[in-house]
Short mmCIF file of C-alpha atoms and ligand atoms in Angstrom, two decimals:
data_model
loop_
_atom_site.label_atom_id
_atom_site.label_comp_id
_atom_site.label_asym_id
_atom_site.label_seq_id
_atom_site.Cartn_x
_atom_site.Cartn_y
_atom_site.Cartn_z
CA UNK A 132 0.00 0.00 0.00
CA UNK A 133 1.38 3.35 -1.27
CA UNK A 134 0.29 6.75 -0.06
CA UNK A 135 0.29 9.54 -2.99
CA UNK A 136 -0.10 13.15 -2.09
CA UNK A 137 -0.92 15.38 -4.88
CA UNK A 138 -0.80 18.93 -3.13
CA UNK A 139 -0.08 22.22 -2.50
CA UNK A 140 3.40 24.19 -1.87
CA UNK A 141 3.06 27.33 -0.61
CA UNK A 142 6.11 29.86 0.79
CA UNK A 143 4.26 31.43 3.57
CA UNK A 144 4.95 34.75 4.27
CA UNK A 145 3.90 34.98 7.66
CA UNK A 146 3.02 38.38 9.87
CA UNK A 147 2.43 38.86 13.47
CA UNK A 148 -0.06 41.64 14.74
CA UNK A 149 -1.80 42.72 17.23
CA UNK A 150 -5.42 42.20 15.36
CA UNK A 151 -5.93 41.01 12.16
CA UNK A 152 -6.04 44.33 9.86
CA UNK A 153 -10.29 45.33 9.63
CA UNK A 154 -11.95 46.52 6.17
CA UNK A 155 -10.60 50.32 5.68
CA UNK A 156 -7.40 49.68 8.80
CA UNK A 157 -3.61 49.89 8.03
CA UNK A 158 -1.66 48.37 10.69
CA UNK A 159 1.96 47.31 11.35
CA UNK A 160 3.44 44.04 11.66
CA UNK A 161 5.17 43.28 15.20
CA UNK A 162 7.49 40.53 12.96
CA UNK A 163 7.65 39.38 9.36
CA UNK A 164 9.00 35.07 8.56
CA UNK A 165 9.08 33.38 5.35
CA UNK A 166 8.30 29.67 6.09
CA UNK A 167 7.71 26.41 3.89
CA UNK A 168 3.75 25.51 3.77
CA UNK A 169 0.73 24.77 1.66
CA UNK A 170 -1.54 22.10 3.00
CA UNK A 171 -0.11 19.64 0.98
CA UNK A 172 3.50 19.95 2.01
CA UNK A 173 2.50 20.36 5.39
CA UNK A 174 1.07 16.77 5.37
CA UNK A 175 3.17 14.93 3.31
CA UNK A 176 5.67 16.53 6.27
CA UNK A 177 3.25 14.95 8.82
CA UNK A 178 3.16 11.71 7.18
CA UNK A 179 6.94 11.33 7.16
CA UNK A 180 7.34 12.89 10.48
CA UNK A 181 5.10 10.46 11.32
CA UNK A 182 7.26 7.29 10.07
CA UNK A 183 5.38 6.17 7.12
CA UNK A 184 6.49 6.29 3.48
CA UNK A 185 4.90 9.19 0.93
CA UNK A 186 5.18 10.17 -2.62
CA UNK A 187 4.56 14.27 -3.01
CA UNK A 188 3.26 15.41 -6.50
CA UNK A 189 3.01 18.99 -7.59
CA UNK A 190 4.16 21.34 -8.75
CA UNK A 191 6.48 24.64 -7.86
CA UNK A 192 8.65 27.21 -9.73
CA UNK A 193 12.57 28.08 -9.45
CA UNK A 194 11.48 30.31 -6.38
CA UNK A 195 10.42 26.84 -4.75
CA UNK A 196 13.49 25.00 -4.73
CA UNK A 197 13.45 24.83 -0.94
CA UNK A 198 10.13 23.52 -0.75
CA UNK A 199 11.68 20.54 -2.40
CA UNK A 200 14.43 20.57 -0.15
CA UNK A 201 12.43 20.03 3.23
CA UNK A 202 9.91 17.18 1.65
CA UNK A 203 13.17 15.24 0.99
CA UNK A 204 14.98 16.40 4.29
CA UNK A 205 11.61 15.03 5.92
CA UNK A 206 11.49 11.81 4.20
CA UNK A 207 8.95 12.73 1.52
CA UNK A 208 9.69 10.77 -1.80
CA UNK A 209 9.80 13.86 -4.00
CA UNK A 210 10.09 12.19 -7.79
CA UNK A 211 6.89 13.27 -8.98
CA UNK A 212 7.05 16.97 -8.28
CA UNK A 213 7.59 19.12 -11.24
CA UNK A 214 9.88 22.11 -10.76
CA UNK A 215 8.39 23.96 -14.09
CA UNK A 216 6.36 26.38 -12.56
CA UNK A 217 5.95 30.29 -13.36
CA UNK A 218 6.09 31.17 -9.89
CA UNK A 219 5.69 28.96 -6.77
CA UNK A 220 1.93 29.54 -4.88
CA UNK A 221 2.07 31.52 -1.62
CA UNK A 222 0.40 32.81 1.14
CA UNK A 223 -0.15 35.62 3.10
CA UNK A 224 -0.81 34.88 7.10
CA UNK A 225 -1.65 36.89 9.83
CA UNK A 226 -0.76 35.38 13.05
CA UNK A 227 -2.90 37.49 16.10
CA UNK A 228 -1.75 37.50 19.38
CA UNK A 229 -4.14 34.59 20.61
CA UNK A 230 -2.14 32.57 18.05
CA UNK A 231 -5.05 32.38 15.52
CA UNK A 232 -4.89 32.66 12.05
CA UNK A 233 -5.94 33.96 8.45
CA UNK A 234 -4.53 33.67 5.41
CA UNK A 235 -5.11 34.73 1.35
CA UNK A 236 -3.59 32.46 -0.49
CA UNK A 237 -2.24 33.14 -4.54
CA UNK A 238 -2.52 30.11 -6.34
CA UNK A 239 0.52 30.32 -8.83
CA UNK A 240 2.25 26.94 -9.90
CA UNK A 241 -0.30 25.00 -7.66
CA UNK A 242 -2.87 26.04 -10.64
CA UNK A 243 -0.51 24.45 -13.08
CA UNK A 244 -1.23 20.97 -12.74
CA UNK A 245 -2.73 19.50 -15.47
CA UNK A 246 -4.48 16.41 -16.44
CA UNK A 247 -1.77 14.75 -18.53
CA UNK A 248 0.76 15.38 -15.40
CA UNK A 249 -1.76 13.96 -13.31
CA UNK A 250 -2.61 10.74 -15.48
CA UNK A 251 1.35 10.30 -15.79
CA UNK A 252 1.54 10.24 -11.96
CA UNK A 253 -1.31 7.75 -11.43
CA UNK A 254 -0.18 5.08 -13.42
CA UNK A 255 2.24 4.36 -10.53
CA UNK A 256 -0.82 3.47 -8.59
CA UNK A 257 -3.60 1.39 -8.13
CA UNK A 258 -6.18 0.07 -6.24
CA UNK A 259 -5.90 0.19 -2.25
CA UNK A 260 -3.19 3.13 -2.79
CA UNK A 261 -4.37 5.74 -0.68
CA UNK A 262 -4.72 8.97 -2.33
CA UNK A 263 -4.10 12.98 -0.33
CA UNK A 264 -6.05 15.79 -1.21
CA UNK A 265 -6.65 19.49 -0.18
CA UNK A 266 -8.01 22.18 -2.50
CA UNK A 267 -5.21 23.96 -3.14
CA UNK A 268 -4.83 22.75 -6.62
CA UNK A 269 -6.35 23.02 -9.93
CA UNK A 270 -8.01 19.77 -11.39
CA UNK A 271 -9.03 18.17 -8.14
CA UNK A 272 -12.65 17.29 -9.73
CA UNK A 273 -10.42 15.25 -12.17
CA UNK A 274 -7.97 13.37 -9.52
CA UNK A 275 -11.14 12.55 -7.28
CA UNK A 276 -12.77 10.87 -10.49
CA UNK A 277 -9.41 9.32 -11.74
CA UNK A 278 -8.15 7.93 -7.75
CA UNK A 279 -12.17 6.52 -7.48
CA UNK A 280 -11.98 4.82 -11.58
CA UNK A 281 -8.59 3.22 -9.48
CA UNK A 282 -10.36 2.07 -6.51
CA UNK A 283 -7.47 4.40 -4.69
CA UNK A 284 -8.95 4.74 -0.52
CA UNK A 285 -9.53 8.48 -1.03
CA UNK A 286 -8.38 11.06 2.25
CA UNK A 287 -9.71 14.89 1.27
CA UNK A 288 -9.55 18.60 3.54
CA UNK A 289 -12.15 20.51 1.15
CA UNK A 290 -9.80 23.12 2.52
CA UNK A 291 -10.23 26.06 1.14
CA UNK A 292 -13.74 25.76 0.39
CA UNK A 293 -15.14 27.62 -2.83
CA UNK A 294 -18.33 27.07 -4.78
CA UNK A 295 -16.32 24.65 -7.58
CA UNK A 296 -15.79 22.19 -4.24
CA UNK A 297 -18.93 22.22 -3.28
CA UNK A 298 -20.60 20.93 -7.07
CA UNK A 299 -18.11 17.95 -6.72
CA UNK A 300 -18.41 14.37 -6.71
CA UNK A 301 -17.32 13.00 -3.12
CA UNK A 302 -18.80 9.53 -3.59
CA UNK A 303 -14.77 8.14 -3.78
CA UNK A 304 -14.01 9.64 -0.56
CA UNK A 305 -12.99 7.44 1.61
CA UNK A 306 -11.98 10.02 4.67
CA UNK A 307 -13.45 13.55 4.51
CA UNK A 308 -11.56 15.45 6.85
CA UNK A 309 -13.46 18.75 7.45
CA UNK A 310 -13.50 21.85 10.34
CA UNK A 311 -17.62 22.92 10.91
CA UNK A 312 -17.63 26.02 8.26
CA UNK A 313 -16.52 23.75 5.16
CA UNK A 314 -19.19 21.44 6.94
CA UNK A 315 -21.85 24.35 7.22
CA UNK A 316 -21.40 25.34 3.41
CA UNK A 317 -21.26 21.52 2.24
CA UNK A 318 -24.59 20.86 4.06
CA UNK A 319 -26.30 24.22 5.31
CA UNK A 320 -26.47 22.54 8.75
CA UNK A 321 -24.97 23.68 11.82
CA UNK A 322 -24.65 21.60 14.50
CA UNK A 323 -22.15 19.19 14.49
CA UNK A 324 -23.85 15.64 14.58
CA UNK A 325 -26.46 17.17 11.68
CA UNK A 326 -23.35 17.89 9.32
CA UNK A 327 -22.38 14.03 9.65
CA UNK A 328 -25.66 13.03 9.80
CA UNK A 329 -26.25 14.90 6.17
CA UNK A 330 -22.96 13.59 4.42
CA UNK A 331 -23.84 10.03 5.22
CA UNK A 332 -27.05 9.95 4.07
CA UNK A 333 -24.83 11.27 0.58
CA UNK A 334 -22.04 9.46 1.06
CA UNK A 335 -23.00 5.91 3.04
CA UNK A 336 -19.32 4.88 3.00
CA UNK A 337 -17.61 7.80 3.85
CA UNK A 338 -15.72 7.90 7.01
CA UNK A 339 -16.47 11.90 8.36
CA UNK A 340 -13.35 13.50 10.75
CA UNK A 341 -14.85 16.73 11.95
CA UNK A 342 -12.67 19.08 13.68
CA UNK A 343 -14.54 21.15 16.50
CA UNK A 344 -11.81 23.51 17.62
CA UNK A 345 -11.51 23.71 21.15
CA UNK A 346 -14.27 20.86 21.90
CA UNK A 347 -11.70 18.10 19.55
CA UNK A 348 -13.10 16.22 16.93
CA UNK A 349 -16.16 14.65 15.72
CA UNK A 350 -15.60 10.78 14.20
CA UNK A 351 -18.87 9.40 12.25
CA UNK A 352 -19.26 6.82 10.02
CA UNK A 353 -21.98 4.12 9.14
CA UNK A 354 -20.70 1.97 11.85
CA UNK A 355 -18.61 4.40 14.24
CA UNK A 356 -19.36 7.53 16.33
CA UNK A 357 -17.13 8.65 18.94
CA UNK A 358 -15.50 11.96 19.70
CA UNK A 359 -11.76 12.97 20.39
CA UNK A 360 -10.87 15.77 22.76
CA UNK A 361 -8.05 18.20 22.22
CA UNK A 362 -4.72 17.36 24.50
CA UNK A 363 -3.89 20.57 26.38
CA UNK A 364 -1.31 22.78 24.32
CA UNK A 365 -0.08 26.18 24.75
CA UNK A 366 -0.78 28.01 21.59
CA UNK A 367 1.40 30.15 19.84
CA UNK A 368 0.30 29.53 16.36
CA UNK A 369 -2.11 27.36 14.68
CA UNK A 370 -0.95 27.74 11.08
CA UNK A 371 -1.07 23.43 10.01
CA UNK A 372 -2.54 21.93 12.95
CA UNK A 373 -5.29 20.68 10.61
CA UNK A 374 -2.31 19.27 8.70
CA UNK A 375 -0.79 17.84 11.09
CA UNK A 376 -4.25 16.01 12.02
CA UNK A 377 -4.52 14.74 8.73
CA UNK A 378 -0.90 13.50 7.85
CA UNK A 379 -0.61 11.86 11.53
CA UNK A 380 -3.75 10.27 10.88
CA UNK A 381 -3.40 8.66 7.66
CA UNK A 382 0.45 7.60 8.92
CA UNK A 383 -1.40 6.09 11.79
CA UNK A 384 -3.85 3.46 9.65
CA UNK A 385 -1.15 3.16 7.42
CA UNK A 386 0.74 1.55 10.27
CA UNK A 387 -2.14 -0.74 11.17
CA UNK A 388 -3.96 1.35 14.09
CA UNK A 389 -7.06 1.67 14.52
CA UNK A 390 -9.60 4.95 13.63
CA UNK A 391 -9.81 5.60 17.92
CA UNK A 392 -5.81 5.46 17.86
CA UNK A 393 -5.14 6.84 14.72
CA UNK A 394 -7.50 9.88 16.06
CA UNK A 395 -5.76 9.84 19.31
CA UNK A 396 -2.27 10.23 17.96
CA UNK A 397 -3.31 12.96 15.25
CA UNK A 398 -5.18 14.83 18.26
CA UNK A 399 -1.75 15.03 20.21
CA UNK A 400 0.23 16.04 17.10
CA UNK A 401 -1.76 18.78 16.31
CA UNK A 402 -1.75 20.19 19.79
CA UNK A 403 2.05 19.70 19.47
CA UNK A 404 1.80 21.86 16.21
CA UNK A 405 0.31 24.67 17.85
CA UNK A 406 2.57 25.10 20.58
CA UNK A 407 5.31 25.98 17.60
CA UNK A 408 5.36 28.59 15.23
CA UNK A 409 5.05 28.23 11.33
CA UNK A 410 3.51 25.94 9.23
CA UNK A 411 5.84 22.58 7.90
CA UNK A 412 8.32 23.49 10.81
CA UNK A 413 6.32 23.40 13.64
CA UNK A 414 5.01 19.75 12.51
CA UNK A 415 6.59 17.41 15.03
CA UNK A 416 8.17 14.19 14.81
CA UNK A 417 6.67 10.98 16.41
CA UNK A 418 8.96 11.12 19.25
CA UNK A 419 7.90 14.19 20.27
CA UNK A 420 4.14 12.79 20.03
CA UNK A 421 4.68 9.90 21.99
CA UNK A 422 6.65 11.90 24.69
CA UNK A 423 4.07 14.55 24.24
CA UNK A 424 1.18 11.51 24.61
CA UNK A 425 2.76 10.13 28.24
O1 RIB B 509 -3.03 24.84 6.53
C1 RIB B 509 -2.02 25.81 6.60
C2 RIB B 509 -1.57 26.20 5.23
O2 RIB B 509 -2.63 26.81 4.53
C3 RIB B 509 -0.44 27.20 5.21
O3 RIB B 509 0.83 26.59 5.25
C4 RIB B 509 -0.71 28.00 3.94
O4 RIB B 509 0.24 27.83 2.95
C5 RIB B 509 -2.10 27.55 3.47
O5 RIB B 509 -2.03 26.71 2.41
#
């Protein structure tokens, strides 16, 4: 079993303030960092932080190199990302003092994967493989219909959520990893156990990981409902804890653990995450977790 993450790469230029900036303010930074990020990086980080084998695909420009650089200092089997890019995707983060987050995001070479690239890629794969997506990246209507024709286990963050998402075909989902707004606008419900409730009744097979910020996680499936707390962290920043969820999660069944342990274990990763600052850096290895976890 193979796990293929066709993602994002984002350089993350990251500001701190006092308040995020409101419609009509200027206001200055307290401190400007350029990190590595893009929710696909950050979890193919998390799965090799994690111990388990990935292949990254996707696609960056000469401005990128170093995005390339950390996948492959992590682990991360880089061969199928293409370095011909105009200019590598980015995004723009403000980091408030409570150590939340928001971000605009410029698409660049992440909108230059194509189908060809993408067909290329899968024929390295096949059934069972377990497929990584985000929506960060153009032609993700065609990868969920190619990975599903393969019988690839599908793991997708709608994340970030736009209209085109929302007209898609989930049925080859096999995880849908999702926070309660991309829930809301999937669904139009708002409580928690109604989102689930809604996508199953879709989706009968899907298996339905919804983050709850403070109050954990929500797991729901046909079978299966249980929920995960958070683990106590100190947050400083919480740029890629959803990342982190995901990549320590998928590592985690990968390995041969079970959905309560793989939740477990992505549950303390993430509040591991936040306790750091930056995206792909602040993604902690699984000695860290399992110190973290005792
Ligand atoms: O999930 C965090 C990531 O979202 C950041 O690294 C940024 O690049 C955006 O893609």
């Amino acid at each position: 079993m193979k796990i293929l993450n066709f993602g994002s790469l984002n350089i993350d230029k990251v500001y701190k303030v006092p308040h995020f900036v409101r419609p009509g303010e200027t206001i200055s930074s307290r401190s400007y960092e350029s990190f590595p990020g893009g929710k696909g990086l950050n979890q193919s980080i998390a799965v090799s932080r994690a111990g388990a084998a990935v292949f990254h695909a996707g696609t960056i420009g000469k401005d990128g190199l170093f995005l390339k650089e950390i996948l492959e200092r992590s682990g991360a089997d880089t061969r199928y990302l293409r370095e011909c890019g105009e200019v590598t995707g980015h995004a723009l983060i403000q980091v408030s003092e409570e150590g939340e987050n928001c971000i605009i995001l410029f698409n660049g070479s992440n909108y230059e994967n194509d189908r060809g690239f993408m067909d290329e890629v899968l024929k390295d794969f096949s059934e069972g493989d377990i497929l990584l997506l985000q929506n960060e990246i153009s032609n993700l209507d065609y990868l969920l219909q190619r990975g599903k024709e393969k019988g690839m286990r599908i793991m997708l963050n709608p994340s970030p959520m736009d209209g085109h998402l929302k007209e898609m075909d989930l049925s080859g989902v096999t995880w849908l990893m999702l926070n309660e707004t991309e829930g809301n606008e999937i669904t139009g419900e708002k409580e928690a156990s109604r989102i689930a409730e809604t996508l199953l009744a879709r989706y009968p097979h899907m298996n339905i990981i919804l983050t709850l910020g403070k109050e954990g996680a929500l797991f729901r499936s046909g079978e299966k409902e249980f929920r995960q707390p958070c683990f106590p962290a100190r947050t400083v920043d919480t740029t890629a804890a959803g990342d982190t969820f995901t990549g320590y999660f998928i590592a985690a069944l990968s390995f041969g653990k079970t959905q309560e342990e793989a939740m477990r274990l992505a549950a303390c990763a993430a509040a591991v995450t936040v306790s750091r600052e930056g995206a792909a850096v602040s993604i902690p290895v699984m000695a860290d977790v399992e110190a973290s976890i005792k």
